[in-house]
Protein backbone atom coordinates (compact mmCIF):
# COMPACT_ATOMS: atom_id res chain seq x y z
CA UNK A 1 0.00 0.00 0.00
CA UNK A 2 1.09 3.51 -0.68
CA UNK A 3 2.58 5.90 1.82
CA UNK A 4 2.40 9.69 1.61
CA UNK A 5 5.09 10.74 -0.81
CA UNK A 6 5.20 7.38 -2.59
CA UNK A 7 4.70 7.32 -6.34
CA UNK A 8 1.17 6.18 -7.20
CA UNK A 9 0.32 5.06 -10.71
CA UNK A 10 -2.77 6.30 -12.49
CA UNK A 11 -5.71 4.06 -11.64
CA UNK A 12 -7.07 1.75 -14.30
CA UNK A 13 -10.37 2.08 -16.10
CA UNK A 14 -11.84 3.54 -19.27
CA UNK A 15 -11.80 7.10 -17.88
CA UNK A 16 -8.28 7.68 -19.24
CA UNK A 17 -9.49 7.30 -22.86
CA UNK A 18 -11.60 10.47 -22.54
CA UNK A 19 -9.43 12.46 -20.12
CA UNK A 20 -7.65 15.79 -20.40
CA UNK A 21 -5.58 17.82 -17.94
CA UNK A 22 -4.88 14.75 -15.80
CA UNK A 23 -3.09 15.59 -12.55
CA UNK A 24 -2.07 13.16 -9.81
CA UNK A 25 -0.64 14.78 -6.68
CA UNK A 26 0.05 12.22 -3.99
CA UNK A 27 -3.14 10.17 -4.01
CA UNK A 28 -5.35 13.04 -5.25
CA UNK A 29 -6.39 12.55 -8.89
CA UNK A 30 -8.01 15.32 -10.95
CA UNK A 31 -9.00 15.38 -14.62
CA UNK A 32 -11.44 16.85 -17.10
CA UNK A 33 -13.47 14.17 -18.87
CA UNK A 34 -15.43 14.32 -22.10
CA UNK A 35 -19.20 14.23 -21.54
CA UNK A 36 -21.62 12.12 -23.57
CA UNK A 37 -22.54 15.20 -25.64
CA UNK A 38 -18.89 15.57 -26.74
CA UNK A 39 -18.10 18.64 -24.63
CA UNK A 40 -15.64 18.67 -21.74
CA UNK A 41 -17.04 18.34 -18.22
CA UNK A 42 -15.89 20.27 -15.19
CA UNK A 43 -12.71 19.22 -13.41
CA UNK A 44 -13.39 16.04 -11.39
CA UNK A 45 -11.25 14.92 -8.44
CA UNK A 46 -10.95 11.81 -6.26
CA UNK A 47 -8.61 10.42 -3.64
CA UNK A 48 -7.28 7.11 -4.93
CA UNK A 49 -5.93 3.97 -3.33
CA UNK A 50 -4.14 1.07 -5.04
CA UNK A 51 -6.64 -1.16 -6.80
CA UNK A 52 -9.20 1.55 -7.48
CA UNK A 53 -10.75 1.52 -10.95
CA UNK A 54 -12.50 4.58 -12.38
CA UNK A 55 -14.98 5.16 -15.19
CA UNK A 56 -16.22 8.24 -17.01
CA UNK A 57 -19.88 8.81 -16.13
CA UNK A 58 -20.92 11.61 -18.51
CA UNK A 59 -17.87 13.73 -17.74
CA UNK A 60 -17.55 12.83 -14.06
CA UNK A 61 -14.67 10.75 -12.70
CA UNK A 62 -16.46 7.93 -10.83
CA UNK A 63 -15.07 5.13 -8.71
CA UNK A 64 -16.20 1.90 -10.38
CA UNK A 65 -16.56 -0.13 -7.20
CA UNK A 66 -17.59 2.14 -4.36
CA UNK A 67 -18.51 -0.60 -1.89
CA UNK A 68 -14.92 -1.47 -0.88
CA UNK A 69 -14.45 1.45 1.51
CA UNK A 70 -16.95 3.19 3.75
CA UNK A 71 -17.88 6.75 2.87
CA UNK A 72 -16.74 9.87 4.63
CA UNK A 73 -13.73 12.12 4.83
CA UNK A 74 -11.54 9.67 6.76
CA UNK A 75 -9.91 8.41 3.54
CA UNK A 76 -8.26 11.82 2.95
CA UNK A 77 -6.02 11.23 5.99
CA UNK A 78 -5.58 7.46 5.79
CA UNK A 79 -2.89 5.10 4.54
CA UNK A 80 -2.29 1.34 4.48
CA UNK A 81 -5.99 0.58 4.14
CA UNK A 82 -7.12 -3.03 3.92
CA UNK A 83 -10.25 -5.04 4.55
CA UNK A 84 -10.77 -8.53 5.85
CA UNK A 85 -14.46 -9.28 5.63
CA UNK A 86 -16.28 -6.61 7.61
CA UNK A 87 -13.12 -5.47 9.43
CA UNK A 88 -11.17 -2.50 8.06
CA UNK A 89 -7.59 -1.81 9.13
CA UNK A 90 -5.84 1.49 8.43
CA UNK A 91 -3.48 4.11 9.78
CA UNK A 92 -5.07 7.50 10.40
CA UNK A 93 -3.12 10.76 10.61
CA UNK A 94 -3.27 12.58 13.93
CA UNK A 95 -3.34 16.36 14.27
CA UNK A 96 0.41 16.33 15.10
CA UNK A 97 1.03 14.50 11.74
CA UNK A 98 1.95 11.17 13.37
CA UNK A 99 0.03 7.99 12.47
CA UNK A 100 -2.30 5.85 14.56
CA UNK A 101 -3.08 2.21 13.69
CA UNK A 102 -6.84 1.78 13.74
CA UNK A 103 -9.41 -0.90 12.96
CA UNK A 104 -13.19 -0.96 12.96
CA UNK A 105 -16.18 -2.97 11.81
CA UNK A 106 -17.70 -1.68 8.56
CA UNK A 107 -21.05 -2.35 6.94
CA UNK A 108 -22.74 -0.97 3.82
CA UNK A 109 -23.80 2.63 4.35
CA UNK A 110 -21.24 3.39 7.08
CA UNK A 111 -19.55 6.82 7.00
CA UNK A 112 -16.51 7.83 9.01
CA UNK A 113 -14.40 10.86 9.75
CA UNK A 114 -10.94 11.03 11.26
CA UNK A 115 -10.81 12.83 14.59
CA UNK A 116 -7.14 13.04 15.59
CA UNK A 117 -6.31 9.55 14.37
CA UNK A 118 -9.41 7.76 15.65
CSV table of C-alpha atoms in Angstrom, one decimal:
chain,number,residue,atom,x,y,z
A,1,UNK,CA,0.0,0.0,0.0
A,2,UNK,CA,1.1,3.5,-0.7
A,3,UNK,CA,2.6,5.9,1.8
A,4,UNK,CA,2.4,9.7,1.6
A,5,UNK,CA,5.1,10.7,-0.8
A,6,UNK,CA,5.2,7.4,-2.6
A,7,UNK,CA,4.7,7.3,-6.3
A,8,UNK,CA,1.2,6.2,-7.2
A,9,UNK,CA,0.3,5.1,-10.7
A,10,UNK,CA,-2.8,6.3,-12.5
A,11,UNK,CA,-5.7,4.1,-11.6
A,12,UNK,CA,-7.1,1.7,-14.3
A,13,UNK,CA,-10.4,2.1,-16.1
A,14,UNK,CA,-11.8,3.5,-19.3
A,15,UNK,CA,-11.8,7.1,-17.9
A,16,UNK,CA,-8.3,7.7,-19.2
A,17,UNK,CA,-9.5,7.3,-22.9
A,18,UNK,CA,-11.6,10.5,-22.5
A,19,UNK,CA,-9.4,12.5,-20.1
A,20,UNK,CA,-7.7,15.8,-20.4
A,21,UNK,CA,-5.6,17.8,-17.9
A,22,UNK,CA,-4.9,14.8,-15.8
A,23,UNK,CA,-3.1,15.6,-12.5
A,24,UNK,CA,-2.1,13.2,-9.8
A,25,UNK,CA,-0.6,14.8,-6.7
A,26,UNK,CA,0.0,12.2,-4.0
A,27,UNK,CA,-3.1,10.2,-4.0
A,28,UNK,CA,-5.3,13.0,-5.2
A,29,UNK,CA,-6.4,12.5,-8.9
A,30,UNK,CA,-8.0,15.3,-10.9
A,31,UNK,CA,-9.0,15.4,-14.6
A,32,UNK,CA,-11.4,16.9,-17.1
A,33,UNK,CA,-13.5,14.2,-18.9
A,34,UNK,CA,-15.4,14.3,-22.1
A,35,UNK,CA,-19.2,14.2,-21.5
A,36,UNK,CA,-21.6,12.1,-23.6
A,37,UNK,CA,-22.5,15.2,-25.6
A,38,UNK,CA,-18.9,15.6,-26.7
A,39,UNK,CA,-18.1,18.6,-24.6
A,40,UNK,CA,-15.6,18.7,-21.7
A,41,UNK,CA,-17.0,18.3,-18.2
A,42,UNK,CA,-15.9,20.3,-15.2
A,43,UNK,CA,-12.7,19.2,-13.4
A,44,UNK,CA,-13.4,16.0,-11.4
A,45,UNK,CA,-11.3,14.9,-8.4
A,46,UNK,CA,-11.0,11.8,-6.3
A,47,UNK,CA,-8.6,10.4,-3.6
A,48,UNK,CA,-7.3,7.1,-4.9
A,49,UNK,CA,-5.9,4.0,-3.3
A,50,UNK,CA,-4.1,1.1,-5.0
A,51,UNK,CA,-6.6,-1.2,-6.8
A,52,UNK,CA,-9.2,1.5,-7.5
A,53,UNK,CA,-10.7,1.5,-10.9
A,54,UNK,CA,-12.5,4.6,-12.4
A,55,UNK,CA,-15.0,5.2,-15.2
A,56,UNK,CA,-16.2,8.2,-17.0
A,57,UNK,CA,-19.9,8.8,-16.1
A,58,UNK,CA,-20.9,11.6,-18.5
A,59,UNK,CA,-17.9,13.7,-17.7
A,60,UNK,CA,-17.5,12.8,-14.1
A,61,UNK,CA,-14.7,10.7,-12.7
A,62,UNK,CA,-16.5,7.9,-10.8
A,63,UNK,CA,-15.1,5.1,-8.7
A,64,UNK,CA,-16.2,1.9,-10.4
A,65,UNK,CA,-16.6,-0.1,-7.2
A,66,UNK,CA,-17.6,2.1,-4.4
A,67,UNK,CA,-18.5,-0.6,-1.9
A,68,UNK,CA,-14.9,-1.5,-0.9
A,69,UNK,CA,-14.4,1.4,1.5
A,70,UNK,CA,-17.0,3.2,3.8
A,71,UNK,CA,-17.9,6.7,2.9
A,72,UNK,CA,-16.7,9.9,4.6
A,73,UNK,CA,-13.7,12.1,4.8
A,74,UNK,CA,-11.5,9.7,6.8
A,75,UNK,CA,-9.9,8.4,3.5
A,76,UNK,CA,-8.3,11.8,3.0
A,77,UNK,CA,-6.0,11.2,6.0
A,78,UNK,CA,-5.6,7.5,5.8
A,79,UNK,CA,-2.9,5.1,4.5
A,80,UNK,CA,-2.3,1.3,4.5
A,81,UNK,CA,-6.0,0.6,4.1
A,82,UNK,CA,-7.1,-3.0,3.9
A,83,UNK,CA,-10.3,-5.0,4.5
A,84,UNK,CA,-10.8,-8.5,5.9
A,85,UNK,CA,-14.5,-9.3,5.6
A,86,UNK,CA,-16.3,-6.6,7.6
A,87,UNK,CA,-13.1,-5.5,9.4
A,88,UNK,CA,-11.2,-2.5,8.1
A,89,UNK,CA,-7.6,-1.8,9.1
A,90,UNK,CA,-5.8,1.5,8.4
A,91,UNK,CA,-3.5,4.1,9.8
A,92,UNK,CA,-5.1,7.5,10.4
A,93,UNK,CA,-3.1,10.8,10.6
A,94,UNK,CA,-3.3,12.6,13.9
A,95,UNK,CA,-3.3,16.4,14.3
A,96,UNK,CA,0.4,16.3,15.1
A,97,UNK,CA,1.0,14.5,11.7
A,98,UNK,CA,1.9,11.2,13.4
A,99,UNK,CA,0.0,8.0,12.5
A,100,UNK,CA,-2.3,5.8,14.6
A,101,UNK,CA,-3.1,2.2,13.7
A,102,UNK,CA,-6.8,1.8,13.7
A,103,UNK,CA,-9.4,-0.9,13.0
A,104,UNK,CA,-13.2,-1.0,13.0
A,105,UNK,CA,-16.2,-3.0,11.8
A,106,UNK,CA,-17.7,-1.7,8.6
A,107,UNK,CA,-21.0,-2.3,6.9
A,108,UNK,CA,-22.7,-1.0,3.8
A,109,UNK,CA,-23.8,2.6,4.4
A,110,UNK,CA,-21.2,3.4,7.1
A,111,UNK,CA,-19.5,6.8,7.0
A,112,UNK,CA,-16.5,7.8,9.0
A,113,UNK,CA,-14.4,10.9,9.8
A,114,UNK,CA,-10.9,11.0,11.3
A,115,UNK,CA,-10.8,12.8,14.6
A,116,UNK,CA,-7.1,13.0,15.6
A,117,UNK,CA,-6.3,9.6,14.4
A,118,UNK,CA,-9.4,7.8,15.6
